[in-house]
Each structure stands twice: as C-alpha cells, then as structure tokens.
Coordinates of C-alpha atoms and ligand atoms in Angstrom, one line a residue:
M1 CA 112.4 98.1 36.5
V2 CA 113.5 94.7 36.1
R3 CA 113.5 92.0 38.9
A4 CA 114.9 88.5 38.4
I5 CA 113.7 85.5 40.2
V6 CA 116.3 82.8 40.0
G7 CA 117.4 79.5 41.7
A8 CA 120.4 79.5 44.3
N9 CA 120.6 75.8 44.1
W10 CA 120.0 72.8 41.8
G11 CA 116.5 73.9 40.7
D12 CA 113.0 73.0 42.1
E13 CA 113.6 75.8 44.8
G14 CA 109.9 77.0 44.4
K15 CA 110.6 79.8 42.0
G16 CA 107.3 79.3 40.2
K17 CA 105.4 79.9 43.4
I18 CA 107.4 83.1 44.0
T19 CA 107.2 84.3 40.5
D20 CA 103.3 83.6 40.5
L21 CA 103.3 85.7 43.7
L22 CA 105.2 88.6 42.4
A23 CA 103.7 88.7 39.0
G24 CA 100.7 90.0 40.8
D25 CA 102.6 93.4 41.0
S26 CA 104.2 93.2 37.6
D27 CA 103.4 94.0 34.1
V28 CA 105.5 91.6 32.2
V29 CA 107.0 88.0 33.0
V30 CA 109.7 86.8 30.9
R31 CA 111.4 83.3 30.4
F32 CA 114.9 83.9 29.2
Q33 CA 116.7 80.6 29.1
G34 CA 116.2 76.8 29.2
G35 CA 113.1 75.0 27.6
A36 CA 110.5 72.6 28.5
N37 CA 112.8 70.5 30.4
A38 CA 112.0 71.5 33.8
G39 CA 108.9 72.3 35.5
H40 CA 107.3 74.9 37.9
T41 CA 104.5 73.9 40.1
I42 CA 102.0 76.5 40.8
I43 CA 99.0 76.3 43.0
N44 CA 96.4 79.1 42.9
D45 CA 92.8 79.7 42.5
F46 CA 92.4 77.9 39.2
G47 CA 94.0 74.8 40.4
R48 CA 97.4 73.0 40.3
F49 CA 99.6 73.5 37.4
S50 CA 103.0 72.2 36.2
L51 CA 104.3 74.8 33.9
H52 CA 107.3 73.9 31.6
L53 CA 107.5 76.5 28.9
L54 CA 105.1 79.2 29.8
P55 CA 106.2 81.9 32.2
S56 CA 104.5 81.8 35.6
G57 CA 102.7 85.1 34.9
V58 CA 100.0 83.5 32.7
F59 CA 97.4 83.4 35.4
Y60 CA 97.0 87.1 35.8
D61 CA 94.9 89.1 33.3
H62 CA 97.1 92.3 33.5
V63 CA 100.4 90.4 32.8
T64 CA 102.2 89.9 29.5
S65 CA 103.9 86.8 29.2
V66 CA 107.1 86.6 27.1
L67 CA 109.2 83.7 25.9
G68 CA 112.4 85.5 25.1
N69 CA 115.1 84.8 22.5
G70 CA 117.1 82.8 24.9
I71 CA 114.6 79.9 25.5
A72 CA 114.4 76.5 23.4
L73 CA 111.0 76.8 21.8
D74 CA 109.3 73.6 21.6
I75 CA 106.1 74.6 19.6
P76 CA 104.0 71.5 20.1
K77 CA 104.7 71.6 23.9
F78 CA 104.0 75.4 24.2
I79 CA 100.5 74.8 22.4
N80 CA 99.8 71.8 24.6
E81 CA 100.5 73.8 27.9
L82 CA 98.2 76.7 26.6
D83 CA 95.4 74.2 25.9
S84 CA 95.7 72.7 29.4
L85 CA 95.3 76.2 30.9
R86 CA 92.2 76.8 28.8
K87 CA 90.8 73.4 29.8
N88 CA 91.1 74.4 33.4
G89 CA 89.3 77.8 33.0
V90 CA 92.2 80.1 33.0
P91 CA 91.5 83.2 31.0
E92 CA 93.3 83.4 27.6
P93 CA 96.8 84.8 28.5
R94 CA 98.6 87.5 26.6
I95 CA 101.6 85.8 25.3
L96 CA 104.5 87.0 23.0
V97 CA 107.3 84.8 21.7
S98 CA 110.4 86.1 20.3
D99 CA 110.8 85.9 16.6
R100 CA 114.6 85.2 17.4
A101 CA 114.0 82.2 19.6
Q102 CA 115.3 79.0 18.2
V103 CA 113.1 76.1 17.6
M104 CA 113.3 72.7 19.2
M105 CA 113.2 70.4 16.3
P106 CA 111.6 67.1 16.2
Y107 CA 114.8 65.2 16.1
H108 CA 116.4 66.8 19.3
A109 CA 114.6 64.7 21.8
A110 CA 115.6 61.5 19.8
F111 CA 119.2 62.7 19.6
D112 CA 119.1 63.3 23.6
S113 CA 117.9 59.8 24.1
Y114 CA 120.3 58.2 21.7
E115 CA 123.2 60.0 23.4
E116 CA 122.1 58.9 27.0
E117 CA 122.0 55.3 25.7
R118 CA 125.3 55.5 24.1
L119 CA 127.0 56.8 27.3
A120 CA 124.9 54.2 29.2
G121 CA 126.3 54.2 32.9
Q122 CA 128.1 57.5 32.4
S123 CA 125.3 59.7 31.3
Y124 CA 124.6 63.2 32.7
G125 CA 121.1 62.4 33.9
S126 CA 119.4 64.3 31.0
T127 CA 115.7 64.8 31.2
K128 CA 115.9 63.6 27.5
S129 CA 113.7 66.6 26.3
G130 CA 116.3 67.5 23.6
I131 CA 117.8 70.4 25.6
A132 CA 121.6 69.5 25.0
P133 CA 121.3 68.8 21.4
F134 CA 119.1 71.7 20.9
F135 CA 121.9 74.1 22.4
S136 CA 124.7 72.4 20.7
D137 CA 123.0 73.0 17.2
K138 CA 122.4 76.7 18.2
F139 CA 126.1 77.2 18.8
L140 CA 127.1 75.0 15.9
K141 CA 125.0 77.3 13.8
I142 CA 122.9 74.6 12.5
G143 CA 119.7 75.6 14.4
L144 CA 116.6 77.5 13.2
Q145 CA 115.4 80.8 14.5
V146 CA 111.5 80.7 14.6
N147 CA 111.3 83.6 12.1
E148 CA 113.3 81.3 9.6
L149 CA 110.3 78.9 9.4
F150 CA 108.3 81.7 7.4
S151 CA 110.7 81.7 4.5
D152 CA 110.4 78.4 2.4
E153 CA 113.6 79.2 0.7
V154 CA 115.6 79.5 3.9
L155 CA 113.8 76.7 5.7
E156 CA 114.4 74.2 2.9
S157 CA 118.1 75.1 2.6
R158 CA 118.8 75.0 6.4
L159 CA 116.9 71.6 6.6
R160 CA 119.0 70.0 3.7
K161 CA 122.1 70.9 5.7
V162 CA 120.9 69.6 8.8
V163 CA 119.6 66.3 7.5
E164 CA 122.8 65.5 5.9
I165 CA 124.9 66.1 9.2
K166 CA 122.2 64.3 11.4
N167 CA 122.0 61.3 9.0
V168 CA 125.7 60.6 9.1
M169 CA 125.3 60.6 12.9
L170 CA 122.4 58.5 13.0
G171 CA 123.9 55.9 10.6
F172 CA 127.3 55.7 12.0
L173 CA 127.3 56.7 15.5
Y174 CA 123.9 55.7 16.7
H175 CA 122.7 53.1 14.3
K176 CA 119.3 54.5 14.1
P177 CA 116.9 55.2 11.2
A178 CA 117.6 58.3 9.0
L179 CA 115.6 61.4 9.0
S180 CA 113.5 62.2 6.1
F181 CA 113.9 65.7 4.5
E182 CA 110.4 65.9 3.3
A183 CA 108.7 64.7 6.6
L184 CA 110.6 67.2 8.5
L185 CA 109.7 70.1 6.0
N186 CA 105.9 69.2 6.2
E187 CA 106.2 69.1 10.2
M188 CA 107.9 72.4 10.4
R189 CA 105.4 74.1 8.0
R190 CA 102.6 72.7 10.2
Q191 CA 104.4 74.0 13.4
R192 CA 104.8 77.6 11.9
E193 CA 101.3 77.9 11.6
M194 CA 100.8 77.0 15.2
I195 CA 103.2 79.6 16.4
R196 CA 102.4 82.3 14.0
P197 CA 99.9 84.3 16.2
Y198 CA 102.3 84.6 19.0
L199 CA 105.5 86.0 17.3
A200 CA 106.8 89.5 18.1
D201 CA 110.2 91.5 18.4
T202 CA 109.9 91.0 22.0
S203 CA 113.2 92.8 22.7
A204 CA 111.7 95.9 21.3
F205 CA 108.4 95.2 23.2
L206 CA 110.4 95.1 26.5
R207 CA 112.4 98.2 25.8
D208 CA 109.2 100.0 25.3
A209 CA 107.7 98.5 28.4
L210 CA 110.9 99.9 30.3
K211 CA 110.3 103.4 28.7
Q212 CA 107.0 103.4 30.1
G213 CA 108.1 102.5 33.6
K214 CA 106.6 99.0 33.6
T215 CA 107.8 96.4 36.1
I216 CA 109.3 93.3 34.3
L217 CA 110.0 89.9 35.9
L218 CA 112.6 87.7 34.6
E219 CA 111.8 84.1 35.6
G220 CA 114.8 81.7 35.8
Q221 CA 114.7 77.9 35.5
L222 CA 116.8 75.6 37.5
G223 CA 119.5 77.1 39.6
T224 CA 123.1 78.3 39.9
L225 CA 124.6 74.9 40.3
K226 CA 123.2 73.8 36.9
D227 CA 124.8 76.8 35.1
P228 CA 127.1 75.6 32.3
D229 CA 130.0 78.0 33.6
H230 CA 129.5 78.3 37.2
G231 CA 127.7 75.1 38.0
I232 CA 128.8 71.5 38.4
Y233 CA 130.0 71.1 35.0
P234 CA 129.4 68.7 33.1
M235 CA 126.3 67.8 35.2
V236 CA 124.6 71.0 34.1
T237 CA 122.1 72.3 31.8
S238 CA 122.9 73.8 28.5
S239 CA 121.9 77.5 28.9
S240 CA 123.0 79.9 31.7
T241 CA 120.7 79.8 34.6
L242 CA 122.2 83.2 36.1
A243 CA 120.4 86.2 36.4
A244 CA 123.0 87.9 34.3
Y245 CA 122.0 86.0 31.4
G246 CA 118.4 87.4 31.5
A247 CA 119.8 90.6 29.8
V248 CA 120.9 88.4 26.8
G249 CA 118.1 85.9 26.8
A250 CA 115.4 88.5 27.0
G251 CA 117.2 91.1 25.0
I252 CA 117.3 94.2 27.5
P253 CA 120.1 96.3 28.8
P254 CA 122.1 94.6 31.7
Y255 CA 121.8 97.7 34.0
E256 CA 118.2 97.4 34.1
I257 CA 118.2 94.5 36.4
K258 CA 117.8 96.1 39.7
D259 CA 116.6 93.4 42.0
I260 CA 117.9 89.8 41.9
I261 CA 115.9 87.4 44.3
A262 CA 117.5 84.2 44.6
V263 CA 115.1 81.5 45.8
T264 CA 116.6 78.6 48.2
K265 CA 114.9 75.7 49.6
A266 CA 115.1 75.0 53.3
Y267 CA 116.7 71.6 52.7
S268 CA 118.5 70.6 49.5
S269 CA 117.2 68.5 46.6
A270 CA 118.7 67.6 43.3
V271 CA 117.9 65.7 40.2
G272 CA 120.4 63.9 37.9
A273 CA 124.0 63.1 38.4
G274 CA 126.7 64.8 40.3
D275 CA 128.2 64.9 43.6
F276 CA 125.8 66.2 46.2
V277 CA 127.7 66.7 49.6
S278 CA 125.0 67.0 52.1
E279 CA 122.8 64.1 50.5
L280 CA 120.8 61.8 52.8
F281 CA 120.3 58.3 52.1
G282 CA 118.1 55.4 53.4
E283 CA 115.2 55.9 55.6
E284 CA 115.9 59.5 56.6
A285 CA 116.0 60.4 52.8
E286 CA 112.8 58.6 52.1
E287 CA 111.0 60.3 54.9
L288 CA 112.1 63.9 53.6
R289 CA 111.3 62.8 50.0
R290 CA 107.9 61.8 51.0
R291 CA 107.1 64.9 52.8
G292 CA 108.9 67.3 50.6
G293 CA 107.4 69.9 48.3
D294 CA 103.5 69.9 48.1
K295 CA 103.6 66.2 46.8
G296 CA 106.7 64.7 47.6
E297 CA 110.1 65.4 45.9
Y298 CA 109.5 64.0 42.4
G299 CA 110.4 65.9 39.3
A300 CA 107.6 68.2 37.9
T301 CA 108.3 67.1 34.3
T302 CA 109.8 63.6 34.5
G303 CA 108.3 62.1 37.8
R304 CA 111.9 61.0 38.9
P305 CA 112.4 60.9 42.5
R306 CA 114.6 63.9 43.5
R307 CA 117.8 63.3 45.7
V308 CA 117.5 65.1 49.0
G309 CA 119.7 66.4 51.8
W310 CA 120.4 68.9 54.4
Y311 CA 120.5 72.5 53.7
D312 CA 123.9 73.0 52.0
A313 CA 125.0 76.6 53.0
V314 CA 128.3 76.3 51.2
A315 CA 126.6 75.6 47.9
S316 CA 123.9 78.1 48.6
K317 CA 126.1 81.0 49.5
Y318 CA 127.9 80.5 46.2
G319 CA 124.6 80.0 44.4
C320 CA 123.4 83.5 45.9
V321 CA 126.8 85.1 45.3
M322 CA 127.0 84.0 41.7
Q323 CA 123.4 85.1 41.0
G324 CA 124.4 88.5 42.2
A325 CA 121.4 88.2 44.6
T326 CA 120.2 91.4 46.5
E327 CA 118.0 89.0 48.5
A328 CA 117.0 85.6 49.1
V329 CA 113.7 83.9 49.7
L330 CA 113.6 80.7 51.9
T331 CA 111.0 78.2 50.6
V332 CA 109.3 74.9 51.9
L333 CA 110.2 75.6 55.4
D334 CA 107.0 73.9 56.6
V335 CA 108.3 70.6 55.5
L336 CA 111.0 70.5 58.2
G337 CA 108.4 70.6 61.1
Y338 CA 108.5 67.0 61.9
L339 CA 112.3 67.0 62.8
P340 CA 113.5 67.1 66.4
E341 CA 117.0 68.2 65.1
I342 CA 117.9 69.8 61.8
K343 CA 121.4 69.8 60.4
I344 CA 122.9 72.4 58.1
C345 CA 126.2 71.9 56.2
T346 CA 128.2 75.0 56.9
A347 CA 131.6 73.9 55.4
Y348 CA 133.3 71.3 53.3
D349 CA 136.3 69.3 54.5
I350 CA 138.4 68.5 51.4
D351 CA 141.5 66.4 52.1
G352 CA 141.6 67.9 55.8
K353 CA 141.2 71.5 54.6
V354 CA 137.9 72.9 56.0
T355 CA 136.4 75.5 53.6
T356 CA 133.1 77.5 53.2
D357 CA 134.0 78.2 49.4
F358 CA 132.5 76.1 46.7
P359 CA 135.0 74.2 44.9
V360 CA 135.4 73.3 41.3
T361 CA 133.6 70.2 40.3
H362 CA 136.2 67.4 40.4
L363 CA 137.0 68.3 44.2
L364 CA 133.2 67.9 45.2
S365 CA 133.8 64.2 45.3
K366 CA 136.3 64.5 47.9
A367 CA 134.4 67.0 50.0
R368 CA 132.9 65.8 53.3
P369 CA 130.2 67.7 54.9
V370 CA 130.8 69.7 58.2
F371 CA 127.4 70.1 59.9
T372 CA 126.0 72.4 62.6
T373 CA 123.0 70.8 64.3
L374 CA 120.1 73.0 65.4
P375 CA 117.0 72.2 67.4
G376 CA 113.8 71.6 65.3
W377 CA 110.6 73.3 66.1
K378 CA 108.3 70.2 66.1
C379 CA 105.1 71.8 65.1
D380 CA 103.2 72.5 61.8
I381 CA 103.9 76.2 60.6
R382 CA 101.4 76.0 57.7
G383 CA 98.7 78.5 58.2
I384 CA 101.0 81.1 60.1
K385 CA 100.4 84.5 58.6
N386 CA 103.0 86.8 60.4
Y387 CA 106.6 86.2 60.6
E388 CA 106.6 87.0 64.3
D389 CA 104.3 84.1 65.0
L390 CA 106.8 81.4 63.8
P391 CA 108.3 79.2 66.7
E392 CA 111.5 80.6 68.1
N393 CA 113.7 77.6 66.7
C394 CA 112.3 78.2 63.2
K395 CA 113.3 81.9 63.4
K396 CA 116.6 80.8 64.8
Y397 CA 117.1 78.4 61.7
I398 CA 116.3 81.2 59.4
D399 CA 118.6 83.6 61.1
F400 CA 121.6 80.9 61.0
I401 CA 120.9 80.4 57.2
E402 CA 120.8 84.2 56.4
E403 CA 124.0 84.6 58.2
S404 CA 125.5 81.6 56.4
I405 CA 124.6 82.7 52.8
Q406 CA 125.4 86.3 53.5
T407 CA 122.2 87.4 51.8
P408 CA 119.2 88.9 53.4
I409 CA 116.3 86.7 53.6
T410 CA 113.2 89.0 52.7
M411 CA 110.4 86.3 52.5
V412 CA 109.8 82.8 53.9
S413 CA 107.3 80.4 52.2
N414 CA 105.5 78.1 54.6
G415 CA 103.3 76.3 52.2
P416 CA 102.8 75.6 48.4
E417 CA 99.8 78.0 48.1
R418 CA 100.3 81.5 46.8
Q419 CA 99.1 83.0 50.0
A420 CA 101.6 80.9 52.2
I421 CA 104.3 83.7 52.4
L422 CA 105.7 85.4 55.4
R423 CA 107.3 88.9 54.7
R424 CA 110.5 89.2 57.0
K425 CA 112.0 92.3 55.6
P426 CA 111.0 94.7 52.9
L427 CA 112.0 93.7 49.3
I428 CA 115.3 95.3 48.3
T429 CA 115.5 97.3 45.0
R430 CA 118.7 98.9 44.1
S431 CA 117.0 101.6 42.2
L432 CA 115.4 102.9 45.4
S433 CA 118.7 103.0 47.3
Ligands
GDP501 P1 110.7 75.5 40.7 O1 111.1 74.8 39.4 O2 111.8 76.2 41.3 O3 109.6 76.4 40.3 O4 110.3 74.6 41.9 P2 109.2 73.3 41.6 O5 108.0 73.8 41.2 O6 109.8 72.4 40.7 O7 109.2 72.6 43.2 C1 109.0 73.4 44.2 C2 107.8 72.4 44.8 O8 107.6 72.8 46.1 C3 106.5 72.4 44.1 O9 105.8 71.2 44.3 C4 105.8 73.5 44.9 O10 104.4 73.5 44.9 C5 106.3 73.4 46.4 N1 106.4 74.5 47.2 C6 106.9 75.7 46.9 N2 106.9 76.3 48.0 C7 106.6 75.6 49.0 C8 106.5 75.8 50.4 O11 106.8 76.8 51.0 N3 106.0 74.8 51.1 C9 105.8 73.4 50.5 N4 105.3 72.5 51.3 N5 105.8 73.4 49.2 C10 106.2 74.4 48.3

C-alpha cells in the first residue's frame, strides 16, 4: 500500500511532522521530488531537526528511507545531514539512493544566484540552492545521473560538454569566472565515493516491497501552489509537488497510491514572490508570524520570514483537489488560540465576480478576499489529547474548513511534537473501501 503525504498550500504546512508520525506504521518512506531547498522541521525524542533532503522516516529503526529518482541529489548536503543525525545520537538509518537520481552539480547554486542577481527586482524568490538550474539541465539533457559518475569515460565526456555551455553563459551573460574542467572532474570523483554505499535500484526495491505487502509513504515537499503546472507559475518550484508525481519520482505504478493525505495549515503562510490573496500585513501579521509554527514563521532552510495570512479556503480547496486528496490533516491549530475572532477567506472577488474556484495566476493580482469571520476560542489547546475535548468554537472552525475544502479532515495537529495529534475520523484508505 502506498500513502502520499503532500502539501495543500504553499509548503511549510507541517508535512514533516505528519510523515514522522505515520512513518511509525510504515516500512519505507520515500522522497520523490525537490531537493535540499526546503526543510521539514521534526521534533521527537532525539531533539529538534531540520531535514532538507533526508526523508522524515530516518528516526525509526524499522524504516528504510529512500531518495527516489525524482529528487535533486546534493551529495555534500546529504552527507552533512546524515552526520548531524549521528551527532545527535540518532541510530544509523537505513538509506537507499536511486542510481537514476540526478546530481546537483557544484555550479548549480552559483547559477541560481547569478540569475536572481540578473533579474534583480523581478526575481522569483529562489532559495538559491540551485534547484531551477538543476531541473533546467535535467530537461536540457545536460544533467548527470548519479550512476554516470562511476564511469570515468562517461563523466569526462559529459563534463566537457557542460563546461563548454556553462562557460559561454558565465562569460557573456553573467560576467563571472569560468568553470575549470579539471577541478569539476576531481570534485565529482570525490563525491562519487561519498555516495557509493547508498546507491541502489530503488524502483526495483519498492516494487519488491509492494509485492511483500509493505507500507510505503511518499513524502512531498512544498505544496500544490508551488507545482510547476498547477501552481502559481512562474513563482513555483521546478519539480512537481503533486502526489501523482510520486509514481514517476519514486518509480512505482500510479495505481498503487491508495491514500493521499493533504496537509493544510490552520492559517496561511508562504515564502517567495507571488500574489497571496489573504495575506496579512503590519502588526497583525507580525504577531501571527511571531507566534506561528514552533519557533515563529521563518524558513527552515533559509531563515527568511514567511508571509502570513488568514486561512485561504479557495486556494486550499484547489490544493486538495489537485492533489486528489482522500483526506486532509489540519495543522498548527494551537497557534490561533490568542485571537478573539478568526477570518477565513471563502471566496475571491475578481472584477466584481465572486468565485470559489482558484484562478490562473495573472488573475490572482485582481482577486480581493471575501472573508467569513468566526469567533475564536481564546485558550491554549496544546496538551489536549482527545478531539472531543477541544473548545466548541475550535471544533466549529475545523468543521467550517472541512466543508469549505470539501475534503474530510481526519486529524488535527495541536502542537509541534509527534504526540500532539488529535484523531477526528479514521484514516481513509481506498484499498479498504
Ligand atoms: P513542512 O515543510 O510541511 O514539513 O513544514 P515545516 O516543518 O517547514 O513547517 C511547519 C512548522 O510548524 C515547523 O516548525 C513545525 O515544527 C511546526 N508545526 C507542525 N505542526 C505543528 C502544530 O500543530 N503546532 C505548532 N505550533 N507547530 C507545528
């Protein structure tokens, strides 16, 4: 059985915590897209961790963690993250890296920064970790699959071709120093030794696991609105954030994905550029940002302050629908306990037309939020263990969101810790229906 945990919004919904929680009942956890450009924050018995590339199953002895072919494999960052787990006393995780994963090359981050610099005020708000140049090269067919590092002949001929193209761009477009073929060759020979012990045919491994009836979790990064096709293009990431892509990025049959959990946060937050219809500004925003998440709403990878706003039910309904969500998990609900009243954006007014359908990107700048205001619950709900014990107004807020996003909310998260989860309805698995 394959279950996907994906974001319904702009990312940072708390997927890491939900994956860490459900990994307890799983055999394999797979990252299938993205790279080390975003982070999952996980708080468990070993401490507080920011995972960027490693799947959120690495804390369990019984879980095999897989980096699928669809990811951007940054080898030094992968090794650093593993080292930081070891330093914190986490038992050595079992990790397999797809031999078809593409390698983040040393020049990708530099190209990312140079392009942001060139675009100046019109940049897309990249994290500058090389993701866009990496995926551009993959589809330009000048990237390298990690297995190719192990043939000197292939490596050398590929690098010669890449260096030629890159140096033209560096010289004439960006006016930056040229790449050295020799230095790159030596660096990639060094990196291949670092990654060698982890490589495997992960697609074959996963097919085998499925045959044996194992439970596989697909862990998404970012959320629907950052998907290159269905998100707010071009303020998106460069690989698909949708559960459907899990089949491609992990190398498994699409029909095996039975359960799609869309994680949605009880208020909105976003990083980077792009229209954000229910955004808050000024003191109201500052307060929510300060109180948000487990340490305020600041990026796990970049430390950038996140933009915050009221819950956007228009974007979230679309976010769940495009994921094909069978259920939703509402997270970070505890943060809203200080508010006497809470607004929910239930529709957009675009040129006088009110709609609950999420529009194409260029119309977003014209969208004005239509709000419904609900009473707050004005108390701390952290530490509550049963759903029934939540304050009435809090349950009404959850019911209202469930209705608006047209997706059953099965769990509610009321604190950053693994244990802070309230089961509202049984998990839905299509294979059982
Ligand atoms: P991800 O990328 O979707 O995994 O999300 P992040 O880890 O970037 O952001 C979620 C943040 O919210 C992290 O700091 C989590 O520790 C925190 N978090 C997750 N669930 C809850 C919750 O229910 N309450 C609170 N207060 N924080 C939470």
